[in-house]
Coordinates of C-alpha atoms and ligand atoms in Angstrom, one line a residue:
M23 CA -0.3 10.7 -1.8
A24 CA 0.2 7.1 -2.8
V25 CA -0.8 5.9 -6.2
P26 CA -0.1 2.2 -6.0
E27 CA 3.2 1.5 -7.6
V28 CA 2.6 -2.3 -7.6
S29 CA -0.6 -4.3 -7.7
S30 CA -2.1 -4.7 -4.3
R31 CA -2.1 -8.4 -3.8
T32 CA -5.1 -8.9 -1.6
P33 CA -4.6 -11.9 0.6
L34 CA -7.6 -14.2 0.8
R35 CA -9.7 -14.1 3.9
P36 CA -7.9 -16.3 6.4
V37 CA -9.4 -19.8 6.5
R38 CA -8.7 -20.2 10.2
E39 CA -11.2 -17.8 12.0
A40 CA -9.4 -15.8 14.6
R41 CA -10.9 -14.9 18.0
P42 CA -13.8 -12.5 17.5
W43 CA -12.8 -8.9 17.1
K44 CA -14.6 -5.6 16.9
A45 CA -13.2 -2.1 16.5
E46 CA -14.1 -1.5 20.2
S47 CA -13.0 -4.9 21.6
W48 CA -9.7 -3.2 22.9
Q49 CA -11.9 -1.5 25.6
S50 CA -12.1 -4.7 27.6
H51 CA -8.3 -5.1 27.7
P52 CA -5.9 -3.2 30.0
A53 CA -5.1 0.0 28.2
A54 CA -1.7 1.6 29.1
Q55 CA -1.0 5.2 28.3
M56 CA -4.5 6.4 27.8
P57 CA -5.9 9.7 29.2
H58 CA -8.6 9.8 31.7
Y59 CA -11.6 11.6 30.1
E60 CA -13.8 13.0 32.7
D61 CA -17.0 13.2 30.7
A62 CA -18.1 9.9 29.0
V63 CA -20.9 11.6 27.1
E64 CA -18.6 14.2 25.7
L65 CA -16.2 11.5 24.6
Q66 CA -18.9 9.4 23.0
S67 CA -20.2 12.4 21.1
A68 CA -16.7 13.3 19.8
M69 CA -16.1 9.7 18.7
Q70 CA -19.5 9.6 16.9
R71 CA -18.8 12.9 15.0
L72 CA -15.3 11.6 14.1
G73 CA -16.8 8.3 12.9
A74 CA -19.1 10.2 10.5
L75 CA -16.2 12.1 8.9
P76 CA -14.3 10.8 5.8
P77 CA -11.2 8.7 6.5
L78 CA -7.7 10.1 5.9
V79 CA -6.5 7.3 3.7
T80 CA -8.0 4.6 1.6
S81 CA -7.8 0.8 1.8
W82 CA -6.2 0.7 -1.7
E83 CA -3.3 2.8 -0.5
V84 CA -3.0 0.7 2.7
L85 CA -2.8 -2.5 0.7
A86 CA -0.4 -1.0 -1.8
L87 CA 1.9 -0.1 1.0
K88 CA 1.7 -3.5 2.4
S89 CA 2.9 -4.9 -0.9
L90 CA 5.8 -2.5 -0.9
L91 CA 6.7 -3.5 2.6
A92 CA 6.7 -7.1 1.5
E93 CA 9.3 -6.1 -1.1
A94 CA 11.3 -4.4 1.6
Q95 CA 11.2 -7.7 3.6
Q96 CA 12.7 -9.4 0.6
G97 CA 15.5 -6.9 0.4
K98 CA 14.2 -5.2 -2.7
R99 CA 13.4 -1.8 -1.1
F100 CA 14.6 0.3 1.7
L101 CA 12.2 1.9 4.1
L102 CA 12.8 5.5 5.1
Q103 CA 10.4 6.4 7.9
G104 CA 10.8 9.8 9.5
G105 CA 9.3 13.0 10.8
D106 CA 8.6 14.7 14.1
C107 CA 8.6 13.0 17.5
A108 CA 5.3 14.8 18.0
E109 CA 3.5 17.0 15.5
T110 CA 1.8 20.1 16.9
F111 CA -1.3 21.9 15.7
A112 CA 0.7 25.1 15.3
D113 CA 3.2 23.3 13.0
C114 CA 0.4 22.4 10.6
N115 CA 1.6 25.1 8.2
N116 CA 3.0 25.5 4.8
E117 CA 6.6 25.9 5.7
V118 CA 7.0 23.2 8.3
I119 CA 5.3 20.6 6.1
A120 CA 7.2 21.5 2.9
N121 CA 10.6 21.6 4.7
R122 CA 10.0 18.2 6.3
L123 CA 9.2 16.9 2.8
K124 CA 12.3 18.5 1.4
V125 CA 14.6 16.7 3.9
L126 CA 12.9 13.4 3.3
L127 CA 13.1 13.8 -0.5
Q128 CA 16.8 14.7 -0.3
M129 CA 17.5 11.8 2.0
S130 CA 15.7 9.4 -0.2
L131 CA 17.6 10.6 -3.2
V132 CA 20.9 9.9 -1.4
L133 CA 19.6 6.4 -0.5
V134 CA 18.2 5.5 -3.9
H135 CA 21.5 6.6 -5.5
G136 CA 23.8 4.9 -3.0
L137 CA 21.8 1.7 -2.3
R138 CA 20.8 1.2 -5.9
M139 CA 17.3 0.2 -4.8
P140 CA 14.0 1.9 -4.6
V141 CA 13.2 3.7 -1.3
L142 CA 9.8 3.5 0.4
R143 CA 9.0 6.9 2.0
V144 CA 6.8 6.9 5.0
G145 CA 6.3 10.1 7.0
R146 CA 5.8 10.3 10.8
F147 CA 3.1 12.9 10.0
A148 CA -0.6 13.6 9.4
G149 CA -1.5 12.1 12.8
Q150 CA 1.6 11.9 15.0
Y151 CA -0.2 13.8 17.7
A152 CA -0.4 11.4 20.7
K153 CA 2.6 10.6 23.0
P154 CA 3.4 7.9 25.5
R155 CA 4.8 9.4 28.8
S156 CA 6.7 7.9 31.7
A157 CA 4.2 9.3 34.3
D158 CA 0.5 10.2 34.4
T159 CA 1.1 13.5 36.2
E160 CA 3.6 16.3 36.3
T161 CA 4.3 18.4 39.4
V162 CA 5.7 21.9 39.2
D163 CA 6.2 24.0 42.4
G164 CA 3.9 21.8 44.3
V165 CA 1.1 21.8 41.7
T166 CA 0.2 18.5 40.1
L167 CA -1.5 18.3 36.8
P168 CA -2.1 15.6 34.2
V169 CA 1.0 15.0 32.0
Y170 CA 1.0 16.4 28.4
R171 CA 0.1 13.5 26.1
G172 CA 0.3 15.2 22.8
E173 CA -2.1 17.6 21.1
L174 CA -4.6 14.9 20.2
V175 CA -5.2 14.7 24.0
N176 CA -4.4 17.9 25.8
G177 CA -2.2 21.1 25.6
A178 CA 1.4 21.4 26.6
E179 CA 0.9 24.6 28.7
F180 CA 1.1 23.9 32.4
T181 CA -2.4 25.1 33.4
P182 CA -5.4 23.0 34.5
E183 CA -7.4 24.1 31.4
A184 CA -4.7 23.1 28.9
R185 CA -3.9 19.8 30.6
R186 CA -7.5 18.6 30.8
P187 CA -7.9 15.7 28.3
D188 CA -10.3 17.1 25.8
P189 CA -12.1 14.8 23.4
Q190 CA -12.8 17.7 20.9
R191 CA -9.1 17.6 20.2
M192 CA -9.5 14.4 18.3
L193 CA -11.7 16.3 15.8
E194 CA -9.1 19.0 15.5
G195 CA -6.3 16.4 15.1
H196 CA -8.3 14.8 12.3
S197 CA -8.7 18.1 10.5
R198 CA -5.1 19.1 10.9
S199 CA -4.0 15.6 9.6
A200 CA -6.4 16.0 6.6
M201 CA -4.9 19.5 5.9
T202 CA -1.4 18.1 6.1
M203 CA -2.2 15.2 3.8
N204 CA -4.0 17.5 1.4
F205 CA -0.9 19.7 1.1
V206 CA 1.5 16.8 0.8
R207 CA -0.7 15.2 -1.9
A208 CA -1.0 18.6 -3.8
L209 CA 2.7 19.3 -3.7
I210 CA 3.5 15.8 -5.0
D211 CA 0.8 15.9 -7.7
G212 CA 1.9 19.4 -8.7
G213 CA 5.5 18.2 -9.4
F214 CA 7.3 19.0 -6.1
A215 CA 8.9 15.6 -6.0
D216 CA 9.9 15.6 -9.6
L217 CA 13.5 14.3 -9.9
H218 CA 14.2 16.7 -12.7
H219 CA 13.9 19.5 -10.2
P220 CA 15.8 18.6 -7.1
E221 CA 16.5 22.3 -6.6
Y222 CA 12.9 22.5 -5.3
W223 CA 14.1 20.7 -2.2
N224 CA 16.8 23.0 -1.3
L225 CA 16.4 24.6 2.1
A226 CA 17.4 28.3 2.1
W227 CA 19.2 28.1 5.5
V228 CA 21.6 25.3 4.5
E229 CA 23.4 26.8 1.5
R230 CA 26.7 26.8 3.2
S231 CA 26.3 23.3 4.8
P232 CA 29.5 21.3 5.0
L233 CA 27.6 18.5 3.2
A234 CA 26.3 20.7 0.4
A235 CA 29.2 19.9 -2.0
D236 CA 28.8 16.1 -1.7
Y237 CA 25.1 16.4 -2.1
R238 CA 25.3 18.7 -5.2
Q239 CA 27.8 16.3 -6.8
M240 CA 25.5 13.4 -6.4
V241 CA 22.5 15.3 -7.7
E242 CA 24.6 16.3 -10.8
G243 CA 25.4 12.6 -11.3
I244 CA 21.8 11.6 -11.1
S245 CA 20.6 14.4 -13.4
G246 CA 23.2 13.2 -16.0
A247 CA 22.1 9.6 -15.8
M248 CA 18.4 10.6 -16.1
H249 CA 19.1 12.8 -19.0
F250 CA 20.9 9.9 -20.7
M251 CA 18.1 7.4 -20.1
E252 CA 15.4 9.8 -21.2
T253 CA 17.3 10.5 -24.4
L254 CA 17.1 6.8 -25.1
T255 CA 13.6 6.1 -23.9
G256 CA 11.7 9.4 -23.8
P257 CA 10.2 10.9 -20.6
I258 CA 10.1 8.4 -17.7
A259 CA 7.0 8.9 -15.6
S260 CA 8.5 7.4 -12.4
F261 CA 11.0 10.3 -12.3
Q262 CA 8.2 12.8 -11.9
R263 CA 6.8 11.7 -8.6
A264 CA 7.7 10.1 -5.4
D265 CA 5.0 8.7 -3.2
F266 CA 4.7 9.2 0.5
Y267 CA 2.8 7.1 2.9
T268 CA 1.8 8.2 6.4
S269 CA 2.4 6.6 9.8
H270 CA 1.9 7.4 13.5
E271 CA 1.8 5.6 16.8
A272 CA -1.6 4.0 17.3
L273 CA -1.8 5.2 20.9
L274 CA -5.0 7.0 21.4
L275 CA -7.4 4.1 20.7
H276 CA -10.6 6.2 20.8
Y277 CA -9.3 8.1 17.8
E278 CA -8.1 5.0 16.0
Q279 CA -11.4 3.2 16.7
A280 CA -13.5 6.1 15.3
L281 CA -11.5 6.0 12.0
T282 CA -11.6 2.2 11.7
R283 CA -13.9 1.2 8.8
Q284 CA -15.2 -1.5 6.6
V285 CA -15.0 -0.7 2.9
P286 CA -16.9 -2.1 -0.1
R287 CA -15.4 -5.1 -1.9
Q288 CA -12.9 -5.8 0.8
W289 CA -13.2 -8.2 3.7
G290 CA -12.2 -7.1 7.2
W291 CA -11.4 -3.7 8.8
F292 CA -9.0 -1.0 8.0
D293 CA -7.7 1.8 10.4
L294 CA -8.0 4.6 7.9
S295 CA -6.5 7.2 10.2
T296 CA -3.1 6.3 8.6
H297 CA -1.5 3.9 6.2
F298 CA 1.0 2.4 8.7
P299 CA 0.2 2.5 12.5
W300 CA 2.8 1.3 15.0
I301 CA 2.6 -0.1 18.5
G302 CA 4.9 1.8 20.8
M303 CA 7.4 0.2 23.2
R304 CA 5.3 1.0 26.2
T305 CA 2.0 -0.4 24.8
A306 CA 3.1 -3.8 23.4
A307 CA 1.7 -5.9 26.3
L308 CA 0.4 -9.2 24.8
D309 CA -3.1 -8.9 26.5
G310 CA -3.1 -5.1 26.3
A311 CA -5.6 -2.9 24.4
H312 CA -3.2 -1.8 21.7
V313 CA -2.2 -5.3 20.6
E314 CA -5.9 -6.3 20.7
F315 CA -6.8 -3.3 18.5
C316 CA -4.0 -3.8 16.0
R317 CA -4.6 -7.6 15.5
G318 CA -8.0 -6.9 14.0
I319 CA -7.1 -4.3 11.3
R320 CA -5.6 -5.1 7.9
N321 CA -3.1 -2.3 7.8
P322 CA 0.6 -3.2 7.9
I323 CA 1.7 -2.9 11.6
A324 CA 5.0 -2.0 13.2
I325 CA 6.1 -2.8 16.7
K326 CA 8.8 -0.9 18.6
I327 CA 11.0 -3.3 20.5
G328 CA 13.4 -2.2 23.2
P329 CA 16.0 -3.8 25.4
A330 CA 13.4 -5.1 27.8
M331 CA 11.7 -7.3 25.2
H332 CA 12.1 -11.1 25.7
A333 CA 12.1 -13.8 23.1
E334 CA 8.9 -15.5 24.1
P335 CA 6.6 -12.4 24.2
L336 CA 8.1 -11.3 20.9
Q337 CA 7.2 -14.7 19.3
Q338 CA 3.7 -14.4 20.7
L339 CA 3.3 -10.9 19.4
I340 CA 4.2 -12.2 15.9
E341 CA 1.7 -15.0 16.3
I342 CA -1.1 -12.7 17.5
L343 CA -0.5 -9.9 15.0
N344 CA 0.3 -12.0 12.0
P345 CA -1.0 -15.5 12.4
D346 CA -1.1 -16.2 8.6
D347 CA 2.4 -14.9 8.0
D348 CA 1.0 -12.3 5.6
P349 CA 3.8 -10.7 3.6
G350 CA 4.3 -7.0 4.5
R351 CA 2.1 -7.2 7.5
L352 CA 4.7 -7.0 10.3
T353 CA 7.7 -4.7 10.8
L354 CA 9.9 -4.8 13.9
I355 CA 11.5 -1.5 14.8
H356 CA 14.3 -2.1 17.2
R357 CA 15.5 0.8 19.4
M358 CA 18.1 -0.5 21.8
G359 CA 20.6 2.3 22.2
A360 CA 24.2 2.3 21.0
G361 CA 25.2 0.6 24.3
G362 CA 22.5 -2.1 24.2
I363 CA 22.1 -3.2 20.7
G364 CA 25.0 -5.6 20.7
Q365 CA 23.6 -7.4 23.7
H366 CA 19.9 -7.4 22.8
L367 CA 19.4 -7.5 19.0
P368 CA 21.1 -10.8 18.3
R369 CA 19.0 -12.7 20.8
L370 CA 15.8 -11.2 19.4
I371 CA 16.8 -11.9 15.8
E372 CA 17.4 -15.5 16.9
A373 CA 13.9 -15.6 18.5
V374 CA 12.3 -14.4 15.3
Q375 CA 14.3 -16.8 13.2
A376 CA 13.1 -19.6 15.3
T377 CA 9.5 -18.8 14.3
G378 CA 10.3 -19.0 10.6
R379 CA 8.0 -16.0 10.1
R380 CA 8.8 -13.0 7.9
V381 CA 9.3 -9.6 9.3
L382 CA 10.8 -6.4 8.1
W383 CA 13.7 -5.3 10.4
V384 CA 14.0 -1.6 10.9
C385 CA 16.4 0.4 13.2
D386 CA 15.2 3.4 15.2
P387 CA 18.6 4.8 16.4
M388 CA 16.9 7.7 18.2
H389 CA 14.8 6.4 21.1
G390 CA 17.5 4.3 22.9
N391 CA 19.9 7.2 22.8
T392 CA 18.0 9.9 24.5
E393 CA 19.8 11.4 27.5
K394 CA 19.1 14.3 29.9
L395 CA 21.9 16.8 30.4
G396 CA 22.7 18.4 33.8
T397 CA 20.6 21.4 32.6
G398 CA 17.5 19.2 32.3
I399 CA 17.6 19.4 28.5
K400 CA 16.9 16.2 26.6
T401 CA 19.3 15.5 23.8
R402 CA 20.8 12.7 21.7
R403 CA 24.4 12.5 20.5
F404 CA 24.9 12.0 16.8
A405 CA 27.8 9.7 17.5
N406 CA 25.5 7.3 19.4
I407 CA 22.8 7.5 16.7
R408 CA 25.5 6.7 14.1
S409 CA 27.0 3.9 16.2
E410 CA 23.6 2.2 16.8
L411 CA 22.8 2.3 13.1
E412 CA 26.2 0.9 12.1
Q413 CA 26.0 -1.9 14.6
A414 CA 22.5 -2.7 13.3
F415 CA 23.8 -3.3 9.8
D416 CA 26.6 -5.5 11.1
I417 CA 24.5 -7.5 13.5
H418 CA 21.9 -8.3 10.8
A419 CA 24.6 -9.2 8.3
A420 CA 26.2 -11.5 10.8
A421 CA 22.8 -13.2 11.7
G422 CA 21.9 -13.7 8.0
T423 CA 19.0 -11.2 8.2
H424 CA 19.1 -7.7 6.7
L425 CA 18.3 -4.3 7.9
G426 CA 15.5 -3.1 5.7
G427 CA 14.9 0.4 6.9
V428 CA 15.4 3.3 9.3
H429 CA 13.0 5.1 11.6
L430 CA 14.1 8.6 12.5
E431 CA 12.9 11.7 14.3
L432 CA 13.9 14.7 12.1
T433 CA 12.7 18.1 10.9
G434 CA 13.5 20.5 8.1
E435 CA 13.6 23.4 10.6
D436 CA 16.9 24.8 11.6
V437 CA 16.9 23.3 15.1
T438 CA 19.7 22.4 17.5
E439 CA 18.3 19.5 19.5
C440 CA 20.7 16.7 18.9
M441 CA 24.5 17.2 19.6
G442 CA 27.3 16.5 17.2
G443 CA 27.0 15.9 13.4
A444 CA 28.6 17.8 10.5
R445 CA 28.6 21.1 12.5
D446 CA 29.5 19.4 15.7
L447 CA 26.8 21.0 17.7
S448 CA 27.8 21.3 21.4
E449 CA 25.8 21.5 24.6
A450 CA 26.0 25.3 24.4
D451 CA 24.4 25.2 20.8
L452 CA 21.3 23.5 22.1
A453 CA 20.1 26.7 23.7
R454 CA 20.1 28.4 20.3
A455 CA 17.1 26.6 18.6
Y456 CA 15.6 23.9 20.7
K457 CA 11.9 23.7 19.7
S458 CA 10.7 20.2 20.3
T459 CA 8.1 19.8 22.9
V460 CA 9.0 16.1 23.4
D461 CA 12.1 14.4 21.9
P462 CA 15.2 16.0 20.2
R463 CA 15.1 15.7 16.4
L464 CA 17.8 15.6 13.8
N465 CA 18.1 18.8 11.8
Y466 CA 18.6 18.9 8.0
E467 CA 22.3 18.4 8.1
Q468 CA 22.3 15.7 10.6
S469 CA 19.6 13.8 8.6
L470 CA 21.4 14.1 5.4
E471 CA 24.7 13.0 7.0
L472 CA 22.9 9.9 8.4
A473 CA 21.6 9.1 4.9
M474 CA 25.1 9.3 3.5
L475 CA 26.3 7.2 6.3
I476 CA 23.7 4.5 5.6
V477 CA 24.9 4.4 2.0
R478 CA 28.6 4.1 3.0
K479 CA 27.8 1.4 5.5
S480 CA 25.8 -0.8 3.2
T481 CA 28.1 -0.4 0.2
V482 CA 31.1 -1.3 2.3
R483 CA 29.2 -4.3 3.5
T484 CA 28.1 -5.6 0.1
R485 CA 31.4 -4.8 -1.7
Ligands
PEP20 C1 8.3 7.5 19.5 O1 8.5 6.9 18.5 O2 8.1 8.7 19.6 C2 8.4 6.7 20.8 C3 7.8 7.2 21.9 O3 9.0 5.6 20.7 P1 9.2 4.3 21.6 O4 7.8 3.7 21.7 O5 10.1 3.5 20.8 O6 9.8 4.8 22.9
CO21 CO1 10.1 10.3 20.2

């Protein structure tokens, strides 16, 4: 998936020895959002089998990504991180995977062209199977069962069998992730991401999109420029492929632990379930299990930060997770909501600036803008997503920092889950194609519109 584009500068082993750490040391810390497995022997045996299987990514790729994130920290790259809120085992199929890739490729083309800088593509896929929830149980008609925590843990169906946390699911999650990555790698190696053929990324159902003309015009401009350059220089290899890295929330620590390995000729430990794990907003407690786990691995790490985050714990998180100020190591994904970002982001930027440490600032304009309609349906309004993103650019510019990326929930499927956007989806439209089992995602048009908006916003700012 990711042939290193830049040399993977391997930082020296830190001189200052940190507190001792082991892949299982998180187990003696308070662990929020974890399922209760009934059978410890069954859990142990699943973890052992998982631990004997090949990892999903390699340490070379992980370190290459870290270098690219370091470039994004310096403002030389823009991070596009996107995919499903929660992958499902059933969606591990040809069409869903290819369509998701098509949207991400089209968005990244818009961004490369408009921002005039390379885009770093990271999918929320090949492992985004575990979800934090607001309660441990769910009650329907007087029956109380464990809440659905994503397919890595249990099933969505409201039956005692489906809702029982089942450790075998970790093995199934690992194999579905491996199949997803295998297909993505094969598509890319086979030429799917070749810039000479942007028509490969067209989605049949959007031919009459209100945005199609703008997009086509841009693609024609790019093709002309590429043709011109290749006439001068001969074929340019970097036009023929676009690398993808993977990410997911490092939530189910039994799964992450089993895939955490030491590798030859590298010091330390790597979580080889994904290139880029993140700590969710609900699991960022300083003494909590998730922070303990993440501090010991050498992957780049992201932390989601919401309106309840305070300056001091944020500064301590930076200290715990990146004591050596390792470039590319730490990304902060803020998700405040359109109504909260103006109040909360400036104070947190200030807190980080006071540490003098480097971070990559990324905006997730999705999770602070989720709302429940009267009908009980969860949605997000495009206008709020847009507003949060626009404010993020302005707030960073005013603070002297820069917004280095976006984190989005999107799909290539023709869904109607978020309201507004180019086709101005209404509340009534949501009933037409609402498929998400968890959070509402942007569809193709809304995603592309957001990419165009990012370009407009940042070119207006730098003009
Ligand atoms: C998510 O990214 O799906 C998620 C649950 O985010 P957060 O931790 O920001 O709420
Ligand atoms: Co979500």
